[in-house]
Short mmCIF file of C-alpha atoms in Angstrom, two decimals:
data_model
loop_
_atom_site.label_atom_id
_atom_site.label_comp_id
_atom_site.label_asym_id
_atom_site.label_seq_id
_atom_site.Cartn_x
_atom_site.Cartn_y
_atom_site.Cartn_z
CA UNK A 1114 36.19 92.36 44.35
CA UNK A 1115 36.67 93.60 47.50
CA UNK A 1116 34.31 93.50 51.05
CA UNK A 1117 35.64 95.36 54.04
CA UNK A 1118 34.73 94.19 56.88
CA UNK A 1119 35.24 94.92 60.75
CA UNK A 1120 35.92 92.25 63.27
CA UNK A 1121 37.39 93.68 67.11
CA UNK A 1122 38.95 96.71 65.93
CA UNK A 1123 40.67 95.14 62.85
CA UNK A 1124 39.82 95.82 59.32
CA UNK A 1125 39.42 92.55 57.03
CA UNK A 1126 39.68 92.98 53.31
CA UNK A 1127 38.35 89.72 51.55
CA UNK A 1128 39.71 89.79 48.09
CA UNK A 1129 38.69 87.25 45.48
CA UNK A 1130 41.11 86.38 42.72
CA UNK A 1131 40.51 85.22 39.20
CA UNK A 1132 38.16 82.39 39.51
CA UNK A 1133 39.03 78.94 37.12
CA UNK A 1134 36.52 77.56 35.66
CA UNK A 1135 34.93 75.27 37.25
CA UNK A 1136 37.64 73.76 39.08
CA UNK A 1137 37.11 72.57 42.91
CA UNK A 1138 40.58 73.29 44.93
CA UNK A 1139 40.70 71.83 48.08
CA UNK A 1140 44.43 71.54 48.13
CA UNK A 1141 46.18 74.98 49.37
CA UNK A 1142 49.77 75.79 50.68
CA UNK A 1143 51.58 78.94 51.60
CA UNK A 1144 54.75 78.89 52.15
CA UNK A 1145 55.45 82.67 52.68
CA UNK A 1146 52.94 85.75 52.30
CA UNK A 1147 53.14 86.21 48.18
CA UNK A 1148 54.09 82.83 47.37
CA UNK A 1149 50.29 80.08 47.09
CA UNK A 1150 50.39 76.77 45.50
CA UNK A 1151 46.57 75.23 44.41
CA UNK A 1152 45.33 72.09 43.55
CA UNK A 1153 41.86 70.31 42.23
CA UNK A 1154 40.99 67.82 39.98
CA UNK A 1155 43.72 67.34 37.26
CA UNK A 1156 44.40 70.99 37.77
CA UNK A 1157 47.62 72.83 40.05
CA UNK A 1158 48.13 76.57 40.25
CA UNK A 1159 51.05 78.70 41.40
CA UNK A 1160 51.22 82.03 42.23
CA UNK A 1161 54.39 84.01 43.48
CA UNK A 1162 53.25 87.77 43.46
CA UNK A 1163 50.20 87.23 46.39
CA UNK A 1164 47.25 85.67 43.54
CA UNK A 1165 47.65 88.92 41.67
CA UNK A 1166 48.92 86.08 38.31
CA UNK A 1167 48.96 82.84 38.40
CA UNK A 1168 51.17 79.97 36.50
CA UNK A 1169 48.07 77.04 35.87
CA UNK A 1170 49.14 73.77 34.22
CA UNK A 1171 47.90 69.89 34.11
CA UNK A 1172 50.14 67.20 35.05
CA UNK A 1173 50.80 65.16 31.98
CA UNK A 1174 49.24 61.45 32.45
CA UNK A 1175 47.38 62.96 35.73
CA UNK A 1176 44.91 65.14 33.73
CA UNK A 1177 41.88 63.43 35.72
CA UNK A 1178 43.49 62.42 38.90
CA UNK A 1179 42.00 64.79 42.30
CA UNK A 1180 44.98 66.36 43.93
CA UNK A 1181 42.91 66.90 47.32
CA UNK A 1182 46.36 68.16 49.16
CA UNK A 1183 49.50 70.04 48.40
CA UNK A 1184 52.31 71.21 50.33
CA UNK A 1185 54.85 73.94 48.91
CA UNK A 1186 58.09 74.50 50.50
CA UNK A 1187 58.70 77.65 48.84
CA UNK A 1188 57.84 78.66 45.10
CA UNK A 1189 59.66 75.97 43.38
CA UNK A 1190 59.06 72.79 45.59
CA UNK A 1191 56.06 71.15 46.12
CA UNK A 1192 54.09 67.99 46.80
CA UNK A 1193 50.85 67.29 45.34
CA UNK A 1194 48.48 64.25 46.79
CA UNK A 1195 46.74 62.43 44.25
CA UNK A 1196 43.99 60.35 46.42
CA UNK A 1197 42.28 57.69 44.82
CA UNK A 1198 43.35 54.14 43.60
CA UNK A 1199 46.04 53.97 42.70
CA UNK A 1200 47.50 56.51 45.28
CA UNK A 1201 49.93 58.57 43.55
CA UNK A 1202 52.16 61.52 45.36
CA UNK A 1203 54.29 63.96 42.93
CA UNK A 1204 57.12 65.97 44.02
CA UNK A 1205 58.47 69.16 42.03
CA UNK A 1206 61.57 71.25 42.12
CA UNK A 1207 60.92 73.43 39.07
CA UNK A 1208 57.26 75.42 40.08
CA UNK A 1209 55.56 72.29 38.64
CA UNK A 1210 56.96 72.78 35.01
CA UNK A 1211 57.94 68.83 35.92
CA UNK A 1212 56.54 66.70 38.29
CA UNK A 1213 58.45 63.23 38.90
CA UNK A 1214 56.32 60.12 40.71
CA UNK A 1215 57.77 59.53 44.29
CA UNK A 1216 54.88 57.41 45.61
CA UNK A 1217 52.60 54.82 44.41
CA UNK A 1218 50.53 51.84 45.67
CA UNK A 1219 47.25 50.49 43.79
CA UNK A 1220 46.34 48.14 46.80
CA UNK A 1221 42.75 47.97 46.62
CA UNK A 1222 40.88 50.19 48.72
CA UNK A 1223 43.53 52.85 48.86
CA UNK A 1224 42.64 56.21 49.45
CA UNK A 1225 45.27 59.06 50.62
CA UNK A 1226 43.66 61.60 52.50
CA UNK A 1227 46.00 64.45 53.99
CA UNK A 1228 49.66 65.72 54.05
CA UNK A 1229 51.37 67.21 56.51
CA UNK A 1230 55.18 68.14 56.99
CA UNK A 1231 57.88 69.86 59.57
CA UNK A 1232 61.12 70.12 57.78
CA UNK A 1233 62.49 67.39 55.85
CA UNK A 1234 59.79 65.07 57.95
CA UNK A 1235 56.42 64.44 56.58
CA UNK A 1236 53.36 62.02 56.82
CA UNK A 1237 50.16 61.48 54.66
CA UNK A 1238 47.57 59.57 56.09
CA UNK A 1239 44.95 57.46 54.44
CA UNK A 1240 41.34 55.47 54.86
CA UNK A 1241 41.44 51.80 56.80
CA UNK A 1242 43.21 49.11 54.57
CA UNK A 1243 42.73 46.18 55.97
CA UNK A 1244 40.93 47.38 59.41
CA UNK A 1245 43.69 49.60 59.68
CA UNK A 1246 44.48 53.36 58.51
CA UNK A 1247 46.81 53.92 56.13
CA UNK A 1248 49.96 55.84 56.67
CA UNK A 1249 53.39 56.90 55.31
CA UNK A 1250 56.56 58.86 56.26
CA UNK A 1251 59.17 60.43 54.32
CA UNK A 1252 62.43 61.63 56.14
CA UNK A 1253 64.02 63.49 52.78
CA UNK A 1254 61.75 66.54 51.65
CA UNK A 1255 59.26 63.64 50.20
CA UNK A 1256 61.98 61.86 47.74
CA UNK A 1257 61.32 59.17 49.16
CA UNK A 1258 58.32 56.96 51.24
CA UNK A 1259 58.16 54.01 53.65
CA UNK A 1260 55.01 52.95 54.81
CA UNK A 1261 54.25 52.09 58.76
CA UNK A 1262 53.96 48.72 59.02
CA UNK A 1263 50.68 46.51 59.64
CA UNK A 1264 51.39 46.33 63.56
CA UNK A 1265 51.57 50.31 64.24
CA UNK A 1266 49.21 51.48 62.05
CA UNK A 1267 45.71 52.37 63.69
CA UNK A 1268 42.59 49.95 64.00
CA UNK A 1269 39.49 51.56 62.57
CA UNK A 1270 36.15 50.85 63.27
CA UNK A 1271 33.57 49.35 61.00
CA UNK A 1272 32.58 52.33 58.45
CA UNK A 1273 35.11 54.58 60.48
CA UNK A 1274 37.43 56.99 58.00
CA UNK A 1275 39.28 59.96 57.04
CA UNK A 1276 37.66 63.19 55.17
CA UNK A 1277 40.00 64.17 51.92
CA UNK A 1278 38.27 67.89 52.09
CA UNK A 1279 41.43 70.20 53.30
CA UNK A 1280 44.22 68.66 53.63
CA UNK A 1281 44.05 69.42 56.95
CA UNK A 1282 43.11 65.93 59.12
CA UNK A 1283 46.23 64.98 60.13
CA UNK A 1284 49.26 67.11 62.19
CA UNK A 1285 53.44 65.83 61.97
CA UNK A 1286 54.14 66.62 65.62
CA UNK A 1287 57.17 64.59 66.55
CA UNK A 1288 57.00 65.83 70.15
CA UNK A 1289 56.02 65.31 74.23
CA UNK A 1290 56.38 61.07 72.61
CA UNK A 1291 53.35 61.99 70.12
CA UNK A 1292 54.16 61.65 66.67
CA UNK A 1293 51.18 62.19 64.39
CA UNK A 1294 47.35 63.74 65.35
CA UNK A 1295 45.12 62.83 63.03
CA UNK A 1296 40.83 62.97 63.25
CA UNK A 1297 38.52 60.71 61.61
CA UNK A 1298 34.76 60.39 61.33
CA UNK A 1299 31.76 58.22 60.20
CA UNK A 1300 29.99 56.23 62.94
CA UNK A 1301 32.25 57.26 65.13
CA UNK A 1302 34.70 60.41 65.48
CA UNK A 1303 38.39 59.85 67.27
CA UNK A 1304 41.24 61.59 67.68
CA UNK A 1305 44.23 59.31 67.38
CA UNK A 1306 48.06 60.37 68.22
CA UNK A 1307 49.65 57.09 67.85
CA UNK A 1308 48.59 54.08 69.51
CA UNK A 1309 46.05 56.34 71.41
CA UNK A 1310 42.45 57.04 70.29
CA UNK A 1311 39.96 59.05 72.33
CA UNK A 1312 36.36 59.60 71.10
CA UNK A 1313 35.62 62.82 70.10
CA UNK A 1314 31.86 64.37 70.90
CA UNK A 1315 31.01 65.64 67.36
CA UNK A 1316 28.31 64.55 65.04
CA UNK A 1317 28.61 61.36 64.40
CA UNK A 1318 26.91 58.29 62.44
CA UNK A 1319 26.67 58.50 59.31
CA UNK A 1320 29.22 58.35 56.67
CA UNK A 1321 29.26 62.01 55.78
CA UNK A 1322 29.51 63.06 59.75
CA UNK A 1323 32.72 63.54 62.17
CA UNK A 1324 36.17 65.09 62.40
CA UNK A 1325 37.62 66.89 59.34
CA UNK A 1326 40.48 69.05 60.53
CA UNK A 1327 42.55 69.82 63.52
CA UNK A 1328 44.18 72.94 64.20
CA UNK A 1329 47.18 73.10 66.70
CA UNK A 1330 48.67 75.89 68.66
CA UNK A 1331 51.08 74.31 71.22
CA UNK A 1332 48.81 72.92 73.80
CA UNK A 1333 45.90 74.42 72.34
CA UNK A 1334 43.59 72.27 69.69
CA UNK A 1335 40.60 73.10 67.64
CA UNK A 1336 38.83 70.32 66.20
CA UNK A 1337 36.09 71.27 63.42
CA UNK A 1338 33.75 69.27 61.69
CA UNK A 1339 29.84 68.39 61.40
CA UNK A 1340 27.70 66.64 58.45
CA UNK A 1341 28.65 67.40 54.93
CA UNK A 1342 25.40 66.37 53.38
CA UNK A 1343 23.57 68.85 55.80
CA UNK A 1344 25.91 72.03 55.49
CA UNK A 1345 23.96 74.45 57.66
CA UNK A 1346 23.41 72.28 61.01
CA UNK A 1347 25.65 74.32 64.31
CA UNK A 1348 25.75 71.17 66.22
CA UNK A 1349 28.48 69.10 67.13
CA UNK A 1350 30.90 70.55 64.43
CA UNK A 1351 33.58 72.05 67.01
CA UNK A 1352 35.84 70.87 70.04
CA UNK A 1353 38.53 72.35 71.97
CA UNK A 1354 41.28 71.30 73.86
CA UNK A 1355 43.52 73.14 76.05
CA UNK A 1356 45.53 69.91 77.11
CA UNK A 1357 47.07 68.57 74.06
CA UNK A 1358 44.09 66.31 73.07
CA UNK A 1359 43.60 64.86 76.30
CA UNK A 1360 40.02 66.41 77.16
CA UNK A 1361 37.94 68.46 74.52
CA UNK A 1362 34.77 70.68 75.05
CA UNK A 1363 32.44 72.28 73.00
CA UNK A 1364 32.68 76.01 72.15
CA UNK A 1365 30.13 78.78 74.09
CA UNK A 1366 29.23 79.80 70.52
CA UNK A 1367 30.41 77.63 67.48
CA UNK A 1368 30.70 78.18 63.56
CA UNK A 1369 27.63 78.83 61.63
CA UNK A 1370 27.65 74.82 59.89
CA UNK A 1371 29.91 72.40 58.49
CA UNK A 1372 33.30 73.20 58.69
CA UNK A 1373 35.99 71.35 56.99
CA UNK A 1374 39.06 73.39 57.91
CA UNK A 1375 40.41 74.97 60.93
CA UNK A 1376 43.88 77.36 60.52
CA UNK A 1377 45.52 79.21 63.83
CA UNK A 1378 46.25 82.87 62.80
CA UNK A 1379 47.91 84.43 65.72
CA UNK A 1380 47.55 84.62 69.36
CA UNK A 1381 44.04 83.76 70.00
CA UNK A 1382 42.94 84.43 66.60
CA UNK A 1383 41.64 81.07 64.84
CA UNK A 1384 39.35 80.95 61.20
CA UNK A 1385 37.34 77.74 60.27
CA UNK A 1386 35.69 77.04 57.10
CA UNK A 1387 33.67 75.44 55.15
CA UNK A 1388 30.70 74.92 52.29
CA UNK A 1389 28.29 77.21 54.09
CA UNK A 1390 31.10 80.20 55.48
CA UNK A 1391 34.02 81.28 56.99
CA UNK A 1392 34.26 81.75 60.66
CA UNK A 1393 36.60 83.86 63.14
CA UNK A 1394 37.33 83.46 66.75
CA UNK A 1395 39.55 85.96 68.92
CA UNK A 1396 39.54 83.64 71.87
CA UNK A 1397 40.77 80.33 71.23
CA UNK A 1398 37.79 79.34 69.84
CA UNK A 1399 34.98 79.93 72.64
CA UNK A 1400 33.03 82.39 70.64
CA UNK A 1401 33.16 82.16 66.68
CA UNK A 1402 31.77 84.86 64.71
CA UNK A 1403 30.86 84.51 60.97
CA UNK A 1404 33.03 86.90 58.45
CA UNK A 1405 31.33 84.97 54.92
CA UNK A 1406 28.60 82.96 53.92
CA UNK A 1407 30.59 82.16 50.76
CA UNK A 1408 31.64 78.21 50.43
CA UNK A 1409 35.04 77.72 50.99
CA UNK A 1410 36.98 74.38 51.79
CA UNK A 1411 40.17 74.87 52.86
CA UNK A 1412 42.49 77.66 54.04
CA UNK A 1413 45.79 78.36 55.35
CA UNK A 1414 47.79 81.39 56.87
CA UNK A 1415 51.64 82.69 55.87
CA UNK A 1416 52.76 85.94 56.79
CA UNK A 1417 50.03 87.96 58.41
CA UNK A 1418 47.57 86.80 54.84
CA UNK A 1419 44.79 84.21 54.89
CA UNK A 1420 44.39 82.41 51.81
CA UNK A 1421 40.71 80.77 50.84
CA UNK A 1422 40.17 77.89 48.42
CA UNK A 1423 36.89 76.10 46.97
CA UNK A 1424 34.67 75.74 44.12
CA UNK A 1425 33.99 77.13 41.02
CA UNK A 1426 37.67 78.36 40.91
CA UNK A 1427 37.47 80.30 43.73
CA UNK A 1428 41.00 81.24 45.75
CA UNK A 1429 40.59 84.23 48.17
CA UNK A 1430 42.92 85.87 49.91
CA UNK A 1431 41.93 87.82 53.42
CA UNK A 1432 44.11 90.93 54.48
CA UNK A 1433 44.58 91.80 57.96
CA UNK A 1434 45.35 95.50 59.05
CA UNK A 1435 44.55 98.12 61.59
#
């Protein structure tokens, strides 16, 4: 199916691909233009031709586990976030014909919530154990993973926690001394880069309001978020920051709703989205215009081609062209 669609001179082509069932994907990683890795409950797909075919398999012993995140270094590696207790993180070499265990820990509470990785270097980031979030490094591709310990890992507030809905929540930067963004919600919303937390101005409250993703461009962050449970409310779901985090305002004009993922395209080209639509902004996120009403939760850009996931099966992939 395809929907043309105009936005500033440009012509969008929204195509969506086979649909699976009735799946829910809200793990999604591109490491190149043709080449998409998926993920849902028990469920990972892999497609190396642009979603035209796609390779779908089950991890044996994992058939129930939600893989909310995946990260694909090109179209034989990847890493695939299993979230609840126990929290389980996979690593294959093979385009998931074999997946071997690199991570585990049943402590009680546990739940992983987001990936992120620059190189070799990666982090995934989880909800308060202990008062504190959770959080974990590898320094080898994700062979490997060593926990921070007790007395540098964040303290969260009563209620306060992460949003598994994208993938998207936390940011590896390992520069300017900041190691790690990462946004969290609930009664309160913060933005924390290491020891540092400032409150951010979103919805806030209740446990299915806040921060879900953060979007960085150098200097230049997008925070997106809102309340789940009420999909359609334009409040308080959007911040920017044009200092690296340190001071955040709302947009002129924000996305239409919830939004649970925010992806940098180009220049000042930016796309949110979430259960009620896919937004676009041309200038840094100011004014956001709406492209889809279709629910999507996560997306991510490779190569000049936006890819879409969500429910019902539903991977999309969004062309760009003059």
């Amino acid at each position: 199916m395809f929907v043309l669609m105009p936005l500033v001179g440009m012509t969008q082509t929204f195509k969506v691909l086979t649909p699976y069932g009735r799946a829910s994907f809200r793990g999604l990683s591109a490491p190149s233009a043709s080449v998409v890795w998926v993920s849902g409950t028990g469920l990972i797909g892999r497609s190396v031709d642009g979603g035209s075919s796609w390779r779908w398999a089950s991890v044996p012993g994992f058939e129930r586990r939600d893989f909310r995140d995946i990260y694909a270094y090109d179209s034989l590696t990847a890493m695939v976030m299993a979230v609840d207790t126990p929290a389980v993180l996979l690593r294959t070499g093979d385009g998931g014909a074999h997946w071997t265990e690199v991570f585990r820990d049943a402590t009680p509470g546990m739940f992983l919530d987001a990936m992120d990785f620059l190189g070799a270097k990666g982090i995934v980031v989880g909800d308060p154990v202990g008062g504190r979030f959770y959080l974990a490094m590898t320094q080898d591709s994700g062979r490997s993973w060593l926990p921070f310990s007790d007395g540098i890992r964040p303290v969260a507030d009563s209620g306060e926690g992460c949003f598994a809905s994208s993938g998207t929540n936390i940011r590896l930067l390992l520069q300017d001394g900041l190691p790690y963004a990462f946004v969290s919600g609930g009664p309160v919303s913060r933005l924390f880069t290491g020891s540092a937390a400032v409150t951010l101005p979103l919805l806030n409250g209740a446990v299915s309001t806040g921060a879900n993703s953060i979007g960085i461009s150098g200097a230049h962050w997008i925070v997106v978020g809102g309340d789940f449970a009420h999909d359609s409310v334009s409040r308080g779901n959007c911040l920017i920051s044009s200092d690296g985090g340190v001071h955040w305002r709302a947009p002129a004009s924000g996305p239409l709703g919830y939004r649970s993922c925010v992806v940098h395209l180009s220049g000042a080209s930016w796309l949110c989205c979430g259960t009620s639509g896919v937004d676009v902004s041309t200038d840094d996120g100011d004014h956001w215009r709406s492209l889809s009403r279709e629910s999507y939760h996560v997306a991510v850009s490779s190569g000049g081609v936006v890819y879409l996931a969500g429910a019902h099966g539903r991977v999309a992939r969004l062309e760009r062209g003059r």
